[in-house]
Amino acid sequence: MPTGVAIRDPRGRLFDAAERVLLRDGPGGLTSRAVTAEAGVAKGVLHRHFAEFDAFLAEFALDRVAWIGAQAAALRAMAGSGTVAGNLAAALPDLFTPAVLALIRLVIARDELRARLRAATGSRIPLVSESTAMIAGYLAAERDLGRVAADADISTLAPTLIGAEHLLFTDADGTPEPAAVARVVAAVLAAARRPP
């Protein structure tokens, strides 16, 4: 790209490029040079907007954490409609896209990034913790409406559901079938069903 040409939404452009590199080359291939080359910009563009590459990676991950927050609000708004299992089965695939799974692997692989994200979010395992909170918030809303048993242990159900689905999506060659996602949701929620 020629020098002096304004770049529209440089942060978003760099984040999108980082996601493509991460998907194609994995955490080990994610470098500042790879990101700027993928974005089609000079390396200085990244450093103009971010103090250093780890700061860029932290902002990239925080952008995705904010997206999970928006998804959480949308899921909570569905409380009382449809079925609990159906709402969860529909929402979970968005939490485990190949891009999100790759970003989780990146966070796990990079100690400095994980430390920055913990400081920024207070999350023990950034991205996974927010996903678990999303499910817990939804289940609590449904419990308040009487659609989940009053004594359901949401603090156990939510991480169990996230862990089981994470394994399903990680083990799948591509995205698992919706029926497989629904089976996992149903199995985990069996403990939360109200007695007839």
XYZ file of C-alpha atoms in Angstrom:
196
model
C 0.000 0.000 0.000
C 1.427 3.435 -0.914
C 2.648 5.652 1.900
C 0.282 8.423 2.911
C -2.909 6.645 1.851
C -5.518 6.605 4.611
C -6.564 3.126 5.664
C -10.188 2.636 6.508
C -10.614 0.984 9.962
C -6.979 -0.099 10.353
C -7.622 -1.900 13.658
C -10.448 -3.963 12.200
C -8.405 -4.686 9.101
C -5.475 -5.896 11.194
C -7.753 -7.986 13.448
C -9.361 -9.648 10.422
C -5.915 -10.345 8.964
C -4.734 -11.818 12.282
C -7.735 -14.134 12.330
C -6.999 -15.365 8.797
C -3.325 -15.970 9.634
C -4.264 -17.747 12.852
C -6.671 -20.034 11.004
C -4.247 -20.773 8.199
C -0.909 -20.975 10.051
C -1.848 -21.558 13.704
C -0.522 -19.726 16.773
C 3.113 -20.297 15.757
C 2.598 -18.524 12.442
C 1.027 -15.413 13.946
C 3.717 -12.732 13.715
C 3.506 -9.000 13.157
C 4.999 -9.442 9.690
C 2.474 -12.150 8.792
C -0.427 -9.976 9.994
C 0.649 -6.850 8.142
C 1.408 -8.823 4.978
C -2.035 -10.453 5.163
C -3.652 -7.053 5.722
C -1.697 -5.570 2.822
C -0.236 -2.755 4.912
C 3.224 -1.636 5.973
C 4.495 -3.002 9.290
C 4.493 0.539 10.669
C 0.691 0.612 10.512
C 0.477 -1.987 13.267
C 2.974 -0.098 15.421
C 1.187 3.196 14.840
C -1.952 1.793 16.472
C -0.420 -0.585 19.033
C 2.608 -0.160 21.294
C 3.941 -3.603 20.367
C 2.786 -6.931 18.993
C 1.663 -8.370 22.358
C -0.492 -5.254 22.866
C -2.004 -5.883 19.425
C -2.728 -9.525 20.303
C -4.331 -8.491 23.594
C -6.599 -5.979 21.833
C -7.436 -8.591 19.197
C -8.487 -11.054 21.914
C -10.365 -8.360 23.875
C -12.302 -7.522 20.718
C -13.469 -11.133 20.648
C -14.236 -11.058 24.394
C -16.482 -8.026 23.765
C -18.202 -9.978 20.992
C -18.931 -12.794 23.479
C -20.462 -10.184 25.792
C -22.839 -9.139 23.015
C -23.698 -12.793 22.336
C -24.389 -13.274 26.053
C -26.869 -10.398 26.083
C -28.632 -11.818 23.020
C -28.872 -15.278 24.600
C -30.207 -13.898 27.900
C -32.851 -11.997 25.927
C -34.096 -15.368 24.617
C -34.905 -16.597 28.132
C -38.523 -17.650 28.288
C -38.827 -18.341 24.564
C -38.219 -21.530 22.615
C -36.676 -24.299 24.698
C -33.694 -24.024 27.005
C -31.857 -26.827 25.193
C -32.764 -25.444 21.770
C -31.562 -21.947 22.624
C -28.262 -23.302 23.944
C -27.739 -25.644 21.003
C -28.291 -22.717 18.632
C -25.925 -20.386 20.509
C -22.997 -22.729 21.185
C -21.689 -23.141 17.604
C -20.925 -19.396 17.500
C -18.733 -19.789 20.587
C -16.689 -22.558 18.995
C -16.010 -21.375 15.477
C -12.614 -22.372 14.087
C -11.474 -18.769 14.630
C -12.466 -18.748 18.314
C -10.889 -22.164 18.890
C -7.663 -20.944 17.255
C -7.692 -17.823 19.429
C -8.163 -19.946 22.569
C -5.124 -22.018 21.520
C -3.162 -18.788 21.023
C -4.099 -17.515 24.489
C -3.074 -20.822 26.044
C 0.230 -20.864 24.127
C 1.351 -17.311 24.945
C 1.983 -16.635 28.631
C 2.419 -12.863 28.160
C -0.854 -12.601 26.258
C -2.709 -14.641 28.865
C -1.296 -12.435 31.648
C -2.377 -9.242 29.836
C -5.854 -10.598 29.263
C -6.200 -11.722 32.868
C -5.220 -8.233 34.000
C -7.731 -6.650 31.613
C -10.672 -9.002 32.215
C -10.074 -10.709 35.548
C -10.782 -13.993 33.746
C -8.851 -17.060 34.719
C -8.922 -18.455 31.175
C -9.831 -15.581 28.854
C -12.488 -16.384 26.232
C -13.378 -19.673 27.931
C -14.347 -17.884 31.156
C -16.532 -15.385 29.277
C -18.201 -18.208 27.347
C -18.914 -20.014 30.610
C -20.338 -16.817 32.130
C -22.564 -16.445 29.067
C -24.059 -19.895 29.606
C -24.353 -19.391 33.374
C -26.139 -16.066 32.888
C -28.610 -17.619 30.498
C -29.278 -20.614 32.745
C -29.801 -18.272 35.717
C -32.324 -16.241 33.698
C -34.173 -19.427 32.779
C -34.069 -20.574 36.416
C -35.613 -17.255 37.450
C -38.439 -17.961 34.984
C -38.925 -21.470 36.385
C -37.720 -23.247 33.223
C -34.637 -24.643 34.967
C -34.902 -26.330 38.362
C -34.542 -23.939 41.278
C -31.840 -26.107 42.807
C -29.868 -26.590 39.568
C -26.147 -26.139 40.178
C -25.484 -23.582 37.457
C -21.896 -23.033 38.587
C -21.266 -26.669 37.652
C -23.623 -26.975 34.671
C -22.200 -24.009 32.730
C -18.522 -25.081 32.742
C -19.537 -28.692 32.144
C -21.510 -27.664 29.078
C -18.708 -25.417 27.788
C -16.091 -28.120 28.363
C -18.124 -30.867 26.714
C -18.986 -28.712 23.698
C -15.405 -27.452 23.424
C -14.216 -31.048 23.178
C -16.910 -31.847 20.617
C -15.924 -28.913 18.410
C -12.200 -29.528 18.849
C -12.517 -33.216 17.984
C -14.789 -32.630 15.008
C -13.343 -32.526 11.530
C -15.032 -29.230 10.764
C -18.186 -28.180 12.551
C -20.095 -31.015 14.251
C -23.628 -31.796 13.149
C -26.344 -29.802 14.951
C -27.752 -33.092 16.280
C -24.440 -33.840 18.003
C -24.421 -30.391 19.626
C -28.023 -30.893 20.761
C -27.220 -34.339 22.236
C -24.431 -32.883 24.380
C -26.681 -30.038 25.548
C -29.476 -32.473 26.426
C -27.132 -34.767 28.341
C -25.636 -31.951 30.397
C -29.005 -30.320 31.075
C -30.596 -33.556 32.244
C -29.516 -32.676 35.774
C -31.202 -29.265 35.527
C -34.634 -30.449 34.426
C -37.509 -29.693 36.713
C -39.223 -32.800 38.050
C -42.588 -33.449 36.325
